[in-house]
Structures are given as C-alpha cells and as structure tokens.
XYZ file of C-alpha atoms in Angstrom:
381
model
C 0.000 0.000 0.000
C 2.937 2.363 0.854
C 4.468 2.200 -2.335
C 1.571 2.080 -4.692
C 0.413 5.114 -2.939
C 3.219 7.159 -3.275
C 3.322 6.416 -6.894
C -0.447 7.151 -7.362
C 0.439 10.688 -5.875
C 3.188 11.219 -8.116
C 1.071 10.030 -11.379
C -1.990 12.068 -10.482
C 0.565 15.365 -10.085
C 2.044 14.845 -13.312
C -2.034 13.818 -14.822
C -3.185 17.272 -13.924
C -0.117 19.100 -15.196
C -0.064 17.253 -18.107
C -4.038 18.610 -18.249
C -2.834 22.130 -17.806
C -0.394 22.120 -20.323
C -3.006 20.742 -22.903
C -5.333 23.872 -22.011
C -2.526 26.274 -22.342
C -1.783 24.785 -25.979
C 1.765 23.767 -24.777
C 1.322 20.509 -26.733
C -0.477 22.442 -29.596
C 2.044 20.799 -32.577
C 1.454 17.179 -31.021
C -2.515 16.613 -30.321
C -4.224 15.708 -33.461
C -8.044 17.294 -32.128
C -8.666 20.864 -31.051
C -11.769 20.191 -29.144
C -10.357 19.184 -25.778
C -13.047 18.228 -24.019
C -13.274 15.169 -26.521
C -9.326 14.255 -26.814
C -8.587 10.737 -25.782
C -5.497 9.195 -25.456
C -4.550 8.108 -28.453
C -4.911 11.749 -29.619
C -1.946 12.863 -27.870
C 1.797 11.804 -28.995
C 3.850 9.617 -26.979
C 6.940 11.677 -26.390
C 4.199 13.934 -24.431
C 4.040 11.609 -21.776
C 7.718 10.834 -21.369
C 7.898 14.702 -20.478
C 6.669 13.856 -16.910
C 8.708 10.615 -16.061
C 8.794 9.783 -12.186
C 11.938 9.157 -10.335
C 12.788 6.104 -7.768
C 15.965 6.229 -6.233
C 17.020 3.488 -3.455
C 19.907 4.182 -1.827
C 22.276 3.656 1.707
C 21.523 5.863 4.179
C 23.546 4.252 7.107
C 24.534 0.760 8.334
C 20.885 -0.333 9.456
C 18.931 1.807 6.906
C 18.210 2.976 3.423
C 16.404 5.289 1.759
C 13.176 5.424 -0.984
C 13.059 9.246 -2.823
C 10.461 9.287 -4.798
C 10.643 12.264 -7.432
C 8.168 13.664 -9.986
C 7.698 16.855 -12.008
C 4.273 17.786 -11.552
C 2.309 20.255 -9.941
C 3.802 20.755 -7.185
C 2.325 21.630 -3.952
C 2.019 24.706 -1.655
C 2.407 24.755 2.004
C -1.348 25.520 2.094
C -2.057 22.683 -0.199
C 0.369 20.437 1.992
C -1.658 20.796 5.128
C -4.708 20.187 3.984
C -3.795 16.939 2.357
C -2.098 15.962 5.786
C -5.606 15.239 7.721
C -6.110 11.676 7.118
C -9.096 10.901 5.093
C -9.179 14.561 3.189
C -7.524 14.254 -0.557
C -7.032 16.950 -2.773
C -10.690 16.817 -3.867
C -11.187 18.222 -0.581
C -10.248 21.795 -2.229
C -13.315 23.255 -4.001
C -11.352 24.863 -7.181
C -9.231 21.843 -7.469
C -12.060 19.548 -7.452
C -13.583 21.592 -9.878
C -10.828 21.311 -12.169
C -10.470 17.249 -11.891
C -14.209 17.598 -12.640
C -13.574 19.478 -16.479
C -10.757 16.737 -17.138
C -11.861 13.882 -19.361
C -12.369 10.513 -17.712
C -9.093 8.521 -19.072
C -6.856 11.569 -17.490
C -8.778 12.213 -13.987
C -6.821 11.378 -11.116
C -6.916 8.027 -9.144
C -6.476 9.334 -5.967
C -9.254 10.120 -3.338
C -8.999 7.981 -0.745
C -7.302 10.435 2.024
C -4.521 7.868 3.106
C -1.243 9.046 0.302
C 1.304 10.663 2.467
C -0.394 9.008 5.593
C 0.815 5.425 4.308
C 4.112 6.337 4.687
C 3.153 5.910 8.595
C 2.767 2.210 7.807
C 6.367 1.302 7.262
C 8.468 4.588 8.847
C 7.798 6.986 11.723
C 8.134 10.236 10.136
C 9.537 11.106 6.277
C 10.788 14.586 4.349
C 9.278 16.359 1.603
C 10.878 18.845 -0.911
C 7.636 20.830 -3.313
C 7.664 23.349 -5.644
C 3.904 24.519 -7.438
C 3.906 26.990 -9.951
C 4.191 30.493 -8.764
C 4.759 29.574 -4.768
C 7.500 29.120 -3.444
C 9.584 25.718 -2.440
C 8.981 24.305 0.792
C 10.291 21.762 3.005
C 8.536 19.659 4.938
C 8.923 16.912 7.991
C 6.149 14.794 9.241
C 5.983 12.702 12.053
C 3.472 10.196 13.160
C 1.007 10.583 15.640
C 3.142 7.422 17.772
C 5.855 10.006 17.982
C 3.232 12.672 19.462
C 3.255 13.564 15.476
C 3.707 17.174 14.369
C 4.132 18.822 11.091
C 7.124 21.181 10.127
C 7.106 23.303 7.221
C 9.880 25.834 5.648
C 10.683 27.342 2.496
C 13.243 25.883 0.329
C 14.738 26.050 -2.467
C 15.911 23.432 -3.306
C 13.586 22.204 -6.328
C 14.481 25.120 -9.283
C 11.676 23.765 -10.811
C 7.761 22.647 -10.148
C 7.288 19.084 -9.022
C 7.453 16.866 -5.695
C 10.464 14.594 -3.820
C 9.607 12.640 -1.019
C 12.523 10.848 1.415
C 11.571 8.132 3.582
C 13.931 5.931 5.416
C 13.258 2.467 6.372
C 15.429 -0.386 8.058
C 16.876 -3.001 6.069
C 15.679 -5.452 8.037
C 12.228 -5.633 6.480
C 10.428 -8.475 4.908
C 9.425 -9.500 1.644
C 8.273 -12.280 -0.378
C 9.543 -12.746 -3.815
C 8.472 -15.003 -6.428
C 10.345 -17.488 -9.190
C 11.371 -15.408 -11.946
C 11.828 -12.242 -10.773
C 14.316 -10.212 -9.990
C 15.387 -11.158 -6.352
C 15.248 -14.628 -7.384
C 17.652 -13.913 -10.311
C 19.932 -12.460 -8.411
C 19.915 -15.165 -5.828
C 20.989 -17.430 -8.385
C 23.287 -15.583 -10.339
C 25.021 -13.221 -7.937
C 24.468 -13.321 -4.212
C 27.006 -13.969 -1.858
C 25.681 -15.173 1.143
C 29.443 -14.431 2.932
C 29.973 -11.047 1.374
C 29.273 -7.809 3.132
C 26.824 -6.245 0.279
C 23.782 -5.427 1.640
C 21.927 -4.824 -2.478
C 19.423 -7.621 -1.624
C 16.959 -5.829 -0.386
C 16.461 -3.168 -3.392
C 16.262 -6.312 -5.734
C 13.097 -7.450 -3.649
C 11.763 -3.686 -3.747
C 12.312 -3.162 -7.481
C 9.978 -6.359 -7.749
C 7.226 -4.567 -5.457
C 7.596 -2.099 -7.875
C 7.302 -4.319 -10.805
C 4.645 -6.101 -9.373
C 2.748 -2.453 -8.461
C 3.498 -1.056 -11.677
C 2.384 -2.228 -15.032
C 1.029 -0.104 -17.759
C 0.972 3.740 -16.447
C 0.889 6.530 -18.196
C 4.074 8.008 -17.488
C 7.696 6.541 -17.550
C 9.012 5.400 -13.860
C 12.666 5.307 -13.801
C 14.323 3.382 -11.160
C 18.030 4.083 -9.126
C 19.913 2.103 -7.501
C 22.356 4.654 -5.684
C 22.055 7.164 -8.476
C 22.311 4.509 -10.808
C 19.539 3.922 -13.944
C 18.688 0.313 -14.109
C 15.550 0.112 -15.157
C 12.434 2.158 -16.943
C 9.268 0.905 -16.495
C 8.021 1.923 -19.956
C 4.569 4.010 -20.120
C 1.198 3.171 -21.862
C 1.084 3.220 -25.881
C -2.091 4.504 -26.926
C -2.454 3.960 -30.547
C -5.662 5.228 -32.699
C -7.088 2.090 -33.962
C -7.768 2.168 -37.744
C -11.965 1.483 -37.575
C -14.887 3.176 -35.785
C -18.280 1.911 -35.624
C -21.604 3.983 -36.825
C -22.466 5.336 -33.352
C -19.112 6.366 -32.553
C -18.654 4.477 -29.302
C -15.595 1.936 -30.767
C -12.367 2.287 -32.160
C -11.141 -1.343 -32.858
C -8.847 -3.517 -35.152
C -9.454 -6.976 -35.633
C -6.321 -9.114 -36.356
C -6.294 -11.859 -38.804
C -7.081 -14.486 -36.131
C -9.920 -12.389 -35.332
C -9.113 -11.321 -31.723
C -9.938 -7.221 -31.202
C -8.258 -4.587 -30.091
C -10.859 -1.997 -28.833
C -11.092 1.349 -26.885
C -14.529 2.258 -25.937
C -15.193 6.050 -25.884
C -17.826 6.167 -23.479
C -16.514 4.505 -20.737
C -12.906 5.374 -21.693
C -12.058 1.661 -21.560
C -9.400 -0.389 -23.481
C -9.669 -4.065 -24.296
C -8.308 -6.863 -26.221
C -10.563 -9.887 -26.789
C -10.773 -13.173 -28.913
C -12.672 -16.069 -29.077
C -11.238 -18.606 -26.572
C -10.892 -22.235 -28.203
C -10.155 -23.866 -24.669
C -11.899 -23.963 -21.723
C -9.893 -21.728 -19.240
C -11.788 -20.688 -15.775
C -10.998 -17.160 -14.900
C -8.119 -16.977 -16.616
C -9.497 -13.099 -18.126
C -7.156 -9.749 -17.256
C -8.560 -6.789 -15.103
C -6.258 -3.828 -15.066
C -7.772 -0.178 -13.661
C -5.674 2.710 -15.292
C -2.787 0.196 -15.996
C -2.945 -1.244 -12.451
C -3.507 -5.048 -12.310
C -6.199 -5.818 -9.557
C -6.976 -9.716 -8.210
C -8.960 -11.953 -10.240
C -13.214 -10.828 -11.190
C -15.676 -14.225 -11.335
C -17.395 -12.421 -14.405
C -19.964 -14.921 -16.609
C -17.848 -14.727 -20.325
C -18.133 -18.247 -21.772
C -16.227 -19.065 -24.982
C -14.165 -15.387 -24.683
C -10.766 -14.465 -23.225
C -10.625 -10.727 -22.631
C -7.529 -8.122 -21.074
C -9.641 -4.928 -20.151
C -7.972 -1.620 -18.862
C -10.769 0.271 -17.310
C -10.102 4.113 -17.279
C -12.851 5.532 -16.786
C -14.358 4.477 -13.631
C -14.148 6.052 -10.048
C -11.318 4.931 -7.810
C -13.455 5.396 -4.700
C -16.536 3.423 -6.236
C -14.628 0.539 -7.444
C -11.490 -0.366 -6.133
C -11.477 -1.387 -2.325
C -8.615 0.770 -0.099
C -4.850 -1.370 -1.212
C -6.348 -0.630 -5.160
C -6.155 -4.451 -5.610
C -9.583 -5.464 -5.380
C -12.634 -4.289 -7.465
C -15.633 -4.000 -5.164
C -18.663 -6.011 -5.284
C -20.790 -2.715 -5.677
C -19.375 -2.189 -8.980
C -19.382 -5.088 -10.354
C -22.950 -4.490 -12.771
C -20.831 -1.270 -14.528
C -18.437 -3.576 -15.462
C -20.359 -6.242 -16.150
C -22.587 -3.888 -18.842
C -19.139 -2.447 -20.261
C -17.795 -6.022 -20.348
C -21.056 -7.134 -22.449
C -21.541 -4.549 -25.152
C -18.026 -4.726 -25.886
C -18.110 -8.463 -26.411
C -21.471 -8.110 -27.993
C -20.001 -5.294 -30.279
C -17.085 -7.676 -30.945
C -19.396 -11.103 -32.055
C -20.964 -8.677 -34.422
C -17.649 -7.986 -36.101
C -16.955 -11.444 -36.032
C -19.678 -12.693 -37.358
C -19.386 -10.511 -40.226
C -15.960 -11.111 -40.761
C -15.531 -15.053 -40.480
C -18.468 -15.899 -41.640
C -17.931 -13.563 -45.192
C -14.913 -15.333 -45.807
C -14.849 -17.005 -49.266
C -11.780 -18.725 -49.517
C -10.596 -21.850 -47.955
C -10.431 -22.002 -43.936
C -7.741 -22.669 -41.295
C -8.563 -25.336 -38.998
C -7.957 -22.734 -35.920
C -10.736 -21.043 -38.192
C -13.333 -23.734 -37.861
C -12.371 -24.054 -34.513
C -13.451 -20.742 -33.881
C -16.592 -21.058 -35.739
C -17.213 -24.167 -33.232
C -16.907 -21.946 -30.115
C -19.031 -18.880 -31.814
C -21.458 -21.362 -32.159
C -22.034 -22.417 -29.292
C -22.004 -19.393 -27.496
C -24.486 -17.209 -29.791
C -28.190 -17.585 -29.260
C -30.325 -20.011 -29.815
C -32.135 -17.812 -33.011
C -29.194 -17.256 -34.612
C-alpha cells in the first residue's frame, strides 16, 4: 500500500499538469483534435508523456537503513495545499477549485487518488519522512512529518531546493524488512546468479523492492525510472495509446481486428481499453482486469467461450477499487459487467461478419473458432 500510494500521488501530479499544459496549448504541434473536451489518449503523442517521467531512487543511508526518494515533475504543492492533504481521510478533492478542475478533465486523465490515506501510508512502514515541493508560482517548501506514535507534528519551511515545479519525497526504512519474492523475478535472479551469502553487500533488499515495484506497476501513463544509488537500471516503460484504424456507426468503438480475429478496442464512453478473442479452450478465470494500468486480483465475471484483457479508465477509484487498489468492489461489479457485455457483444458482431464472409478456404484454428461462436451465440441465430 505504501508504495503504490506514493506512486499514485506522483502520477496524479504529473495527470493534472499534463491537463494544464493541454489547455494552455503547450502541446499544440502534437494533439491531433482541437476540441479538448473530446481528446482521448490516443490523440496525444507519446513523447508527451515521457515529459513527466517519475523518479525512484534506493539508496544507503547508514549501516541499518536505506532510503526510498520518490521524485516527480508535476504540480507541485504549496504549504497551504500540503496541510490540507495531511488530515487523514481529506484528498485533494477536498479543495473546491481543485475539485472543480479534476471535474472538467476527461475521464481517461482524472486522477486516481481520493482515498485520504497518500502521504499518511508512509506511517505504515516509517515513523516520520521529508518532503521537498515546488507549485507553480509559490514558493519551495520543506517539509517533515511525524506520526502521531511520535506525538506527530508537522514542520514546514521554504526551500529552495527544487528550481523547478514538481514533488520529492525521502523516507527511510530499516533493512531489516520483509518480503516475499516469487520465481522469476528479480530477487530470485539475483539469488541465483550473484548473491554472496558471505559477502558484506547489503543490495538484496532493493532487488526485492524493485519487484514490489514491478509487481505495483504495469502499464501507467508516465515513464518510472528506477536508481539504484544514483544509478539507472531500469524504466518501467509508459502506456502506448495507438488510434485504432476502424470506428463503428455510433461512434462508441475504435477497434482492429487481427487476422485471427481477436480485437483490439477502446470504448469512448466509458474510456475503456480491451483486447478480446474467441477462446478455443476452456480456461476458468483466466481473463485480465487492469484499472488505469494497475492489475487488480482476479473478477468471477460470466464470459463463456471469450478471453478478454480490459484496462478500465474511466471508472471512479473510490466506487470501485477497495482501499490497497487491488480489489474491485462487489458494488461495482454491474458497470463492469454492462461495459464487459456490449463490448463483447459489439465484438461477435464484427466477427460474425468477418468469419463468416470469408470465401476462400479455412484454417482449422478457423473452424475451430466457428465451433466456439457457435455455441455461445443464441439459440435464433
């Protein structure tokens, strides 16, 4: 929770900047529409979004400790702004102008924060942590916080040590914590290729970290770079929209179907991206849920004779993922359900049209598919 937290915060602060800059036609060369209340993703080039890449830097702070800086270049916040996003439960919806503004963003780009708990995470894992923030036209300021089980208290300064807007947050934690790590990953890699049980380096630990991270962070929409003691050795690479080629009559889809007929789609309404073929084996639960590039634990949704991945980005944090962002709640399970189903519905149309207009010979995978569309349409057709 601590670290997917602190990375929300850092993607929602480069989100709204990244919204600010589109209004104030910074981007004006690279976004294909001029109406931008109806620009989706796709509409913007990709080098935009590597202009607000997030930093992760682990690094030795002392014999029994290290240190997590987290470093973005977003909007920034004001010493105002800081305290009022330091009473547990109150986000920066809390402030009537800024909600307003989240409000006038389009869905895909709104923030995914709202839950009141960011900063307060930190309180999880460390008793107190620094903060360096710069907002456009305030000035810098530092910041220490300390938890409430060390009669917690809130110091604030000017600084200026950030030249320019955006957020860095220093935490230190002991290197004696615990984590579990998984075949294939990193950690496990470096157990078998590198570690010295006998030697005196002490690089374990970021190994099992950077595979939090990985594990945290999939598909976002900004690069996230990660240190190891000032040292780049990794980029978790950002989100590719891409316009798909087709559009249906009403305007809701953008899709391509591939020559094995599985779909790409992105479904304007609901701002939601999806890939989905017909599914020749019988696989329980075996379908993808991501919200905003953020895998969450396995949905029991009814989709017989279908595999699906589905990004939802246009749905509200609050009302559908529980408090750790890793399960989808039970209450909002019918919107996705009803996206889920006219998107597959949309997509046996297409199908239909497409396999069943073909004139030359067929594949056997072909037939095979025919087999499962088959016995999933309805009884009339």
């Amino acid at each position: 929770i601590f670290l997917r937290e602190l990375i929300q915060n850092a993607l929602d602060a480069c989100k709204i900047q990244l919204w600010r800059d589109i209004l104030e036609n910074r981007y004006k060369a690279w976004i294909v529409q001029n109406n931008k209340s109806e620009i989706q993703p796709f509409d913007i080039e990709h080098k935009v979004y590597e202009n607000y890449e997030i930093k992760v830097i682990l690094c030795s702070y002392s014999d029994t400790h290290f240190e997590i800086v987290i470093k973005d270049n977003g909007t920034g916040l004001s010493a105002e702004q800081f305290k009022q996003i330091c009473n547990v439960g109150t986000s920066y919806l809390g402030n009537k102008s800024r909600k307003k503004e989240v409000s006038d963003m389009p869905l895909w780009i709104r923030p995914t924060a709202g839950f009141g708990i960011g900063l307060q995470s930190i309180f999880l894992i460390a008793e107190e942590f620094e903060i360096y923030s710069k907002s456009s036209g305030n000035e810098g300021i530092y910041a220490r916080v300390s938890s409430g089980r060390k009669n917690g208290y809130v110091q604030i300064s000017t600084s200026d040590k950030l030249k320019c807007q955006g957020t860095e947050i220093h935490v230190v934690l002991p290197r004696d914590l615990e984590f579990k790590y998984s075949l294939g990953g990193n950690t496990y890699n470096y157990i078998e290729r590198n570690y010295d049980p006998f030697s005196e380096e002490k690089t374990l630990l970021y190994y099992k970290i950077w595979d939090v991270f990985r594990d945290t962070m999939w598909n976002t929409y900004f690069p996230i770079q990660l240190y190891f003691e000032n040292e780049l050795v990794e980029t978790i690479e950002p989100q590719h929209f891409q316009k798909l080629e087709k559009c249906d009559k009403k305007k809701r889809y953008h899709y391509f179907i591939d020559s094995d007929y599985s779909m790409e789609l992105w479904d304007n309404n609901t701002c939601t991206k999806m890939k989905i073929y017909l599914q020749e084996a019988y696989r329980q639960y075996n379908n993808r849920h991501y919200f905003k590039g953020m895998e969450t634990d396995k949905v029991r949704l009814e989709t017989k004779g279908i595999w699906y991945e589905v990004d939802f980005y246009g749905l509200d944090t609050k009302k559908t993922l529980s408090l750790d962002r890793k399960r989808i709640k039970k209450e909002a399970l019918k919107q996705i359900q009803e996206i889920l189903d006219s998107a597959i519905h949309f997509y046996l149309e297409v199908v239909e049209e497409t396999l069943f207009a073909k004139k030359e010979e067929r594949t056997e995978k072909e037939y095979n598919q025919i087999y499962t569309y088959w016995c999933i349409c309805s009884v009339k057709k």
